[in-house]
mmCIF file of C-alpha atoms and ligand atoms in Angstrom:
data_model
loop_
_atom_site.group_PDB
_atom_site.id
_atom_site.type_symbol
_atom_site.label_atom_id
_atom_site.label_comp_id
_atom_site.label_asym_id
_atom_site.label_seq_id
_atom_site.Cartn_x
_atom_site.Cartn_y
_atom_site.Cartn_z
ATOM 1 C CA MET A 20 4.435 -12.840 22.156
ATOM 2 C CA THR A 21 1.288 -11.614 23.882
ATOM 3 C CA ASP A 22 1.804 -7.846 23.719
ATOM 4 C CA LYS A 23 -0.944 -5.835 22.100
ATOM 5 C CA LEU A 24 -0.420 -4.762 18.517
ATOM 6 C CA ASN A 25 -0.763 -1.058 17.824
ATOM 7 C CA ILE A 26 -0.823 0.298 14.294
ATOM 8 C CA TYR A 27 -0.329 4.029 13.732
ATOM 9 C CA CYS A 28 -1.903 5.048 10.483
ATOM 10 C CA PHE A 29 -3.838 7.502 8.355
ATOM 11 C CA ILE A 30 -6.606 5.955 6.280
ATOM 12 C CA GLY A 31 -5.926 8.220 3.298
ATOM 13 C CA SER A 32 -2.344 6.893 3.151
ATOM 14 C CA LEU A 33 -1.787 4.006 0.739
ATOM 15 C CA PRO A 34 0.879 2.126 2.766
ATOM 16 C CA SER A 35 -1.235 2.568 5.930
ATOM 17 C CA ARG A 36 -4.182 0.993 4.163
ATOM 18 C CA ALA A 37 -2.082 -1.950 2.955
ATOM 19 C CA VAL A 38 -1.129 -2.746 6.562
ATOM 20 C CA ILE A 39 -4.721 -2.389 7.821
ATOM 21 C CA ILE A 40 -6.023 -4.627 5.016
ATOM 22 C CA LEU A 41 -3.475 -7.306 5.938
ATOM 23 C CA THR A 42 -4.690 -7.275 9.569
ATOM 24 C CA LYS A 43 -8.227 -7.887 8.222
ATOM 25 C CA VAL A 44 -7.046 -10.681 5.910
ATOM 26 C CA LEU A 45 -5.189 -12.331 8.823
ATOM 27 C CA ASP A 46 -8.144 -11.566 11.104
ATOM 28 C CA ILE A 47 -5.872 -10.408 13.924
ATOM 29 C CA PRO A 48 -6.906 -7.960 16.645
ATOM 30 C CA VAL A 49 -5.018 -4.680 16.461
ATOM 31 C CA GLU A 50 -5.538 -1.246 17.898
ATOM 32 C CA LEU A 51 -5.618 1.379 15.152
ATOM 33 C CA ASN A 52 -4.260 4.773 16.217
ATOM 34 C CA ALA A 53 -5.044 7.604 13.815
ATOM 35 C CA VAL A 54 -2.174 9.943 12.920
ATOM 36 C CA ASN A 55 -3.624 12.720 10.790
ATOM 37 C CA ILE A 56 -0.837 13.621 8.380
ATOM 38 C CA LEU A 57 -2.987 16.409 6.911
ATOM 39 C CA LYS A 58 -2.698 18.115 10.318
ATOM 40 C CA GLY A 59 1.026 17.308 10.663
ATOM 41 C CA GLU A 60 0.517 14.852 13.549
ATOM 42 C CA GLN A 61 3.322 12.653 12.168
ATOM 43 C CA ASN A 62 5.780 15.385 13.231
ATOM 44 C CA SER A 63 4.677 15.441 16.860
ATOM 45 C CA TYR A 64 7.128 14.598 19.633
ATOM 46 C CA TRP A 65 5.202 11.511 20.814
ATOM 47 C CA TYR A 66 5.024 10.025 17.299
ATOM 48 C CA LYS A 67 8.702 10.658 16.578
ATOM 49 C CA LYS A 68 9.460 8.286 19.462
ATOM 50 C CA ILE A 69 7.486 5.555 17.671
ATOM 51 C CA ASN A 70 8.698 6.344 14.167
ATOM 52 C CA PRO A 71 11.752 8.638 13.922
ATOM 53 C CA VAL A 72 11.169 8.833 10.153
ATOM 54 C CA MET A 73 7.858 10.614 10.950
ATOM 55 C CA LYS A 74 5.785 8.834 8.339
ATOM 56 C CA VAL A 75 2.803 6.519 8.546
ATOM 57 C CA PRO A 76 2.313 3.652 9.018
ATOM 58 C CA ALA A 77 4.193 2.387 12.064
ATOM 59 C CA LEU A 78 3.711 -0.543 14.393
ATOM 60 C CA ALA A 79 4.287 -0.944 18.126
ATOM 61 C CA HIS A 80 4.242 -4.450 19.566
ATOM 62 C CA GLY A 81 5.019 -4.008 23.232
ATOM 63 C CA TYR A 82 8.327 -2.109 23.290
ATOM 64 C CA PHE A 83 9.171 -3.205 19.744
ATOM 65 C CA THR A 84 8.514 -0.566 17.071
ATOM 66 C CA LEU A 85 8.720 -0.806 13.298
ATOM 67 C CA SER A 86 8.158 1.495 10.344
ATOM 68 C CA GLU A 87 7.922 0.812 6.591
ATOM 69 C CA SER A 88 4.672 -0.814 5.545
ATOM 70 C CA ARG A 89 6.273 -3.773 3.773
ATOM 71 C CA ALA A 90 8.488 -4.614 6.743
ATOM 72 C CA ILE A 91 5.432 -4.342 9.004
ATOM 73 C CA MET A 92 3.474 -6.714 6.760
ATOM 74 C CA ALA A 93 6.289 -9.273 6.722
ATOM 75 C CA TYR A 94 6.539 -9.032 10.534
ATOM 76 C CA LEU A 95 2.789 -9.492 10.986
ATOM 77 C CA VAL A 96 2.722 -12.661 8.888
ATOM 78 C CA ASP A 97 5.856 -14.071 10.529
ATOM 79 C CA THR A 98 4.668 -13.421 14.073
ATOM 80 C CA LYS A 99 0.969 -14.151 13.683
ATOM 81 C CA MET A 100 1.300 -17.162 11.352
ATOM 82 C CA PRO A 101 4.338 -18.920 12.865
ATOM 83 C CA GLY A 102 3.434 -22.159 11.080
ATOM 84 C CA GLY A 103 3.820 -20.416 7.719
ATOM 85 C CA CYS A 104 1.379 -18.875 5.324
ATOM 86 C CA GLY A 105 1.162 -18.425 1.550
ATOM 87 C CA LEU A 106 0.913 -14.658 2.016
ATOM 88 C CA TYR A 107 4.644 -14.588 2.785
ATOM 89 C CA PRO A 108 6.045 -18.064 2.145
ATOM 90 C CA LYS A 109 8.927 -19.465 4.144
ATOM 91 C CA ASP A 110 10.475 -21.254 1.153
ATOM 92 C CA PRO A 111 13.521 -19.071 0.226
ATOM 93 C CA ARG A 112 12.805 -18.832 -3.505
ATOM 94 C CA LYS A 113 9.074 -18.224 -3.075
ATOM 95 C CA ARG A 114 9.790 -15.600 -0.420
ATOM 96 C CA ALA A 115 12.461 -13.991 -2.621
ATOM 97 C CA LYS A 116 9.895 -13.576 -5.397
ATOM 98 C CA VAL A 117 7.508 -11.851 -2.980
ATOM 99 C CA ASP A 118 10.377 -9.637 -1.776
ATOM 100 C CA GLU A 119 11.276 -8.823 -5.391
ATOM 101 C CA ARG A 120 7.747 -7.521 -6.008
ATOM 102 C CA LEU A 121 7.680 -5.685 -2.665
ATOM 103 C CA PHE A 122 10.919 -3.907 -3.588
ATOM 104 C CA PHE A 123 9.540 -3.153 -7.051
ATOM 105 C CA ASP A 124 6.555 -1.565 -5.341
ATOM 106 C CA ALA A 125 8.673 0.382 -2.840
ATOM 107 C CA THR A 126 11.206 1.672 -5.364
ATOM 108 C CA THR A 127 9.225 1.962 -8.591
ATOM 109 C CA PHE A 128 5.422 1.777 -8.454
ATOM 110 C CA PHE A 129 4.553 3.613 -5.221
ATOM 111 C CA PRO A 130 7.041 6.500 -5.853
ATOM 112 C CA LYS A 131 5.621 7.108 -9.354
ATOM 113 C CA VAL A 132 2.050 7.253 -8.037
ATOM 114 C CA SER A 133 3.197 9.355 -5.102
ATOM 115 C CA SER A 134 4.717 11.869 -7.584
ATOM 116 C CA ILE A 135 1.331 12.196 -9.291
ATOM 117 C CA LEU A 136 -0.406 12.763 -5.948
ATOM 118 C CA GLN A 137 2.226 15.354 -4.981
ATOM 119 C CA ALA A 138 1.694 17.129 -8.320
ATOM 120 C CA TYR A 139 -1.985 17.531 -7.395
ATOM 121 C CA MET A 140 -1.417 18.309 -3.693
ATOM 122 C CA LYS A 141 1.182 20.967 -4.452
ATOM 123 C CA ASN A 142 -0.938 22.432 -7.272
ATOM 124 C CA LYS A 143 1.796 21.891 -9.828
ATOM 125 C CA SER A 144 1.216 22.907 -13.465
ATOM 126 C CA GLU A 145 -0.959 20.847 -15.815
ATOM 127 C CA CYS A 146 2.230 20.007 -17.743
ATOM 128 C CA ASP A 147 3.930 18.602 -14.596
ATOM 129 C CA ARG A 148 0.851 16.545 -13.753
ATOM 130 C CA LYS A 149 0.699 15.102 -17.284
ATOM 131 C CA GLN A 150 4.404 14.280 -17.161
ATOM 132 C CA ALA A 151 4.003 12.477 -13.818
ATOM 133 C CA ILE A 152 1.143 10.419 -15.291
ATOM 134 C CA GLU A 153 3.142 9.665 -18.426
ATOM 135 C CA ASP A 154 6.056 8.460 -16.273
ATOM 136 C CA LEU A 155 3.760 5.912 -14.646
ATOM 137 C CA MET A 156 2.716 4.267 -17.936
ATOM 138 C CA PRO A 157 5.815 2.053 -18.486
ATOM 139 C CA VAL A 158 5.495 0.873 -14.879
ATOM 140 C CA LEU A 159 1.865 -0.155 -15.443
ATOM 141 C CA LYS A 160 2.991 -1.963 -18.618
ATOM 142 C CA THR A 161 5.571 -3.891 -16.573
ATOM 143 C CA MET A 162 2.888 -4.779 -14.023
ATOM 144 C CA GLU A 163 0.636 -6.017 -16.828
ATOM 145 C CA GLU A 164 3.533 -8.229 -17.971
ATOM 146 C CA PHE A 165 4.008 -9.600 -14.444
ATOM 147 C CA LEU A 166 0.332 -10.556 -14.427
ATOM 148 C CA SER A 167 0.712 -12.335 -17.776
ATOM 149 C CA GLU A 168 3.100 -14.751 -16.046
ATOM 150 C CA THR A 169 1.221 -15.398 -12.799
ATOM 151 C CA GLU A 170 -2.298 -14.729 -11.492
ATOM 152 C CA TYR A 171 -1.013 -12.510 -8.694
ATOM 153 C CA PHE A 172 2.135 -10.395 -8.599
ATOM 154 C CA ALA A 173 4.541 -12.948 -7.129
ATOM 155 C CA CYS A 174 2.886 -16.298 -7.855
ATOM 156 C CA ASN A 175 -0.542 -17.828 -8.465
ATOM 157 C CA GLU A 176 -1.698 -17.021 -4.929
ATOM 158 C CA MET A 177 -2.230 -13.686 -3.236
ATOM 159 C CA THR A 178 0.779 -12.542 -1.202
ATOM 160 C CA ILE A 179 1.635 -9.425 0.785
ATOM 161 C CA ALA A 180 3.067 -7.983 -2.458
ATOM 162 C CA ASP A 181 -0.490 -7.867 -3.843
ATOM 163 C CA ILE A 182 -1.846 -6.320 -0.656
ATOM 164 C CA SER A 183 0.953 -3.751 -0.717
ATOM 165 C CA MET A 184 0.129 -2.673 -4.286
ATOM 166 C CA PHE A 185 -3.667 -2.865 -4.028
ATOM 167 C CA PRO A 186 -4.426 0.602 -2.513
ATOM 168 C CA THR A 187 -1.985 2.190 -4.964
ATOM 169 C CA VAL A 188 -3.645 0.544 -7.973
ATOM 170 C CA THR A 189 -7.131 1.614 -6.834
ATOM 171 C CA THR A 190 -5.792 5.154 -6.360
ATOM 172 C CA VAL A 191 -4.538 5.171 -9.957
ATOM 173 C CA TYR A 192 -8.075 4.283 -11.019
ATOM 174 C CA ASP A 193 -9.732 6.719 -8.568
ATOM 175 C CA ILE A 194 -7.785 9.713 -9.847
ATOM 176 C CA GLY A 195 -9.029 8.987 -13.352
ATOM 177 C CA ILE A 196 -6.061 7.317 -15.069
ATOM 178 C CA ASP A 197 -7.264 5.171 -17.967
ATOM 179 C CA LEU A 198 -6.437 1.524 -17.236
ATOM 180 C CA SER A 199 -8.198 0.057 -20.283
ATOM 181 C CA LYS A 200 -4.831 -0.880 -21.857
ATOM 182 C CA PHE A 201 -4.111 -3.068 -18.837
ATOM 183 C CA PRO A 202 -6.876 -5.715 -18.749
ATOM 184 C CA LYS A 203 -4.930 -8.112 -16.535
ATOM 185 C CA LEU A 204 -4.396 -5.371 -13.976
ATOM 186 C CA ILE A 205 -8.138 -4.623 -14.029
ATOM 187 C CA SER A 206 -9.126 -8.254 -13.439
ATOM 188 C CA TRP A 207 -6.470 -8.596 -10.691
ATOM 189 C CA CYS A 208 -7.959 -5.509 -9.038
ATOM 190 C CA GLN A 209 -11.479 -6.948 -9.269
ATOM 191 C CA LYS A 210 -10.259 -10.098 -7.471
ATOM 192 C CA MET A 211 -8.535 -8.004 -4.814
ATOM 193 C CA GLN A 212 -11.715 -5.994 -4.217
ATOM 194 C CA LYS A 213 -13.258 -9.162 -2.756
ATOM 195 C CA ILE A 214 -10.740 -9.486 0.095
ATOM 196 C CA PRO A 215 -11.481 -8.463 3.697
ATOM 197 C CA GLY A 216 -10.602 -4.817 4.222
ATOM 198 C CA ASN A 217 -11.800 -3.641 0.824
ATOM 199 C CA ASP A 218 -14.339 -1.399 2.613
ATOM 200 C CA ILE A 219 -11.438 0.308 4.421
ATOM 201 C CA ASN A 220 -9.617 0.784 1.135
ATOM 202 C CA GLU A 221 -12.699 2.413 -0.356
ATOM 203 C CA ALA A 222 -13.207 4.674 2.670
ATOM 204 C CA GLY A 223 -9.526 5.666 2.538
ATOM 205 C CA GLY A 224 -9.828 6.353 -1.185
ATOM 206 C CA LYS A 225 -12.561 8.909 -0.451
ATOM 207 C CA VAL A 226 -10.421 10.627 2.206
ATOM 208 C CA LEU A 227 -7.516 10.861 -0.220
ATOM 209 C CA LEU A 228 -9.662 12.202 -3.075
ATOM 210 C CA GLU A 229 -11.080 14.835 -0.774
ATOM 211 C CA ALA A 230 -7.553 15.869 0.240
ATOM 212 C CA LEU A 231 -6.709 16.147 -3.469
ATOM 213 C CA GLY A 232 -9.830 18.225 -4.087
ATOM 214 C CA MET A 233 -11.306 15.538 -6.375
ATOM 215 C CA LYS A 234 -14.768 14.018 -6.410
ATOM 216 C CA PRO A 235 -15.205 10.239 -5.987
ATOM 217 C CA LYS A 236 -16.322 8.399 -9.147
ATOM 218 C CA LEU A 237 -19.955 7.262 -9.032
HETATM 219 N N1 GSH B 14 7.989 3.631 2.415
HETATM 220 C C1 GSH B 14 7.047 4.073 3.420
HETATM 221 C C2 GSH B 14 6.309 5.271 2.884
HETATM 222 C C3 GSH B 14 5.533 5.968 3.976
HETATM 223 C C4 GSH B 14 4.952 7.272 3.477
HETATM 224 O O1 GSH B 14 5.408 7.862 2.488
HETATM 225 N N2 GSH B 14 3.959 7.763 4.218
HETATM 226 C C5 GSH B 14 3.365 9.032 3.885
HETATM 227 C C6 GSH B 14 1.850 8.870 3.683
HETATM 228 S S1 GSH B 14 1.501 7.814 2.326
HETATM 229 C C7 GSH B 14 3.565 10.000 5.042
HETATM 230 O O2 GSH B 14 3.576 9.611 6.190
HETATM 231 N N3 GSH B 14 3.725 11.272 4.726
HETATM 232 C C8 GSH B 14 3.850 12.305 5.705
HETATM 233 C C9 GSH B 14 5.118 13.071 5.570
HETATM 234 O O3 GSH B 14 5.935 12.748 4.686
HETATM 235 O O4 GSH B 14 5.297 14.037 6.314
HETATM 236 C C10 GSH B 14 6.095 2.926 3.766
HETATM 237 O O5 GSH B 14 5.795 2.108 2.893
HETATM 238 O O6 GSH B 14 5.681 2.832 4.926
#
């Protein structure tokens, strides 16, 4: 397929950043189209045609469109690395393990962090914010256990499951949640900070903190 790849994204958005980072890791040319969700651009008529769910990120590859960051990442690896790639292995069991972690992220980790961000965005009470943070703790404990079994979340190599979770983990740190009880998660994060696209993750982190009315850590 020779059609140009367009990614519709907002740099402050965690799933948008995961997709952008993957394009840097794969070193593939893409056109990034900013959709400012703080200004409601995701609800515009033109964007609804690309992603009827009206969320970022989305992909357009010629006439083919796709939403959901994890599906976009799987598609990018499958189409741009047709010979196979450890980021999303072709072997059914290896791939299933990556999918397992991607679903864990989509259904458990990202929603818990998103609830914390919503508690800040919507100026919820201190009690609600604390509860949202407390609800995240068992999930971080599970993630620490995953990393006791393998170096990365699905196996001993980085996969798209790691890239998917990376911006969310750095956000947890950026908003001041104490990660000292999770040393394996910290060293995983330090390894991830060396991958291409880390600069974009950092820039996006600043945009998000600003939207939350928080100051970046020095
Ligand atoms: N499961 C989706 C989540 C997408 C999502 O929640 N995007 C948020 C930004 S992080 C968004 O577009 N929010 C705007 C809105 O809900 O109106 C994915 O991974 O792509």
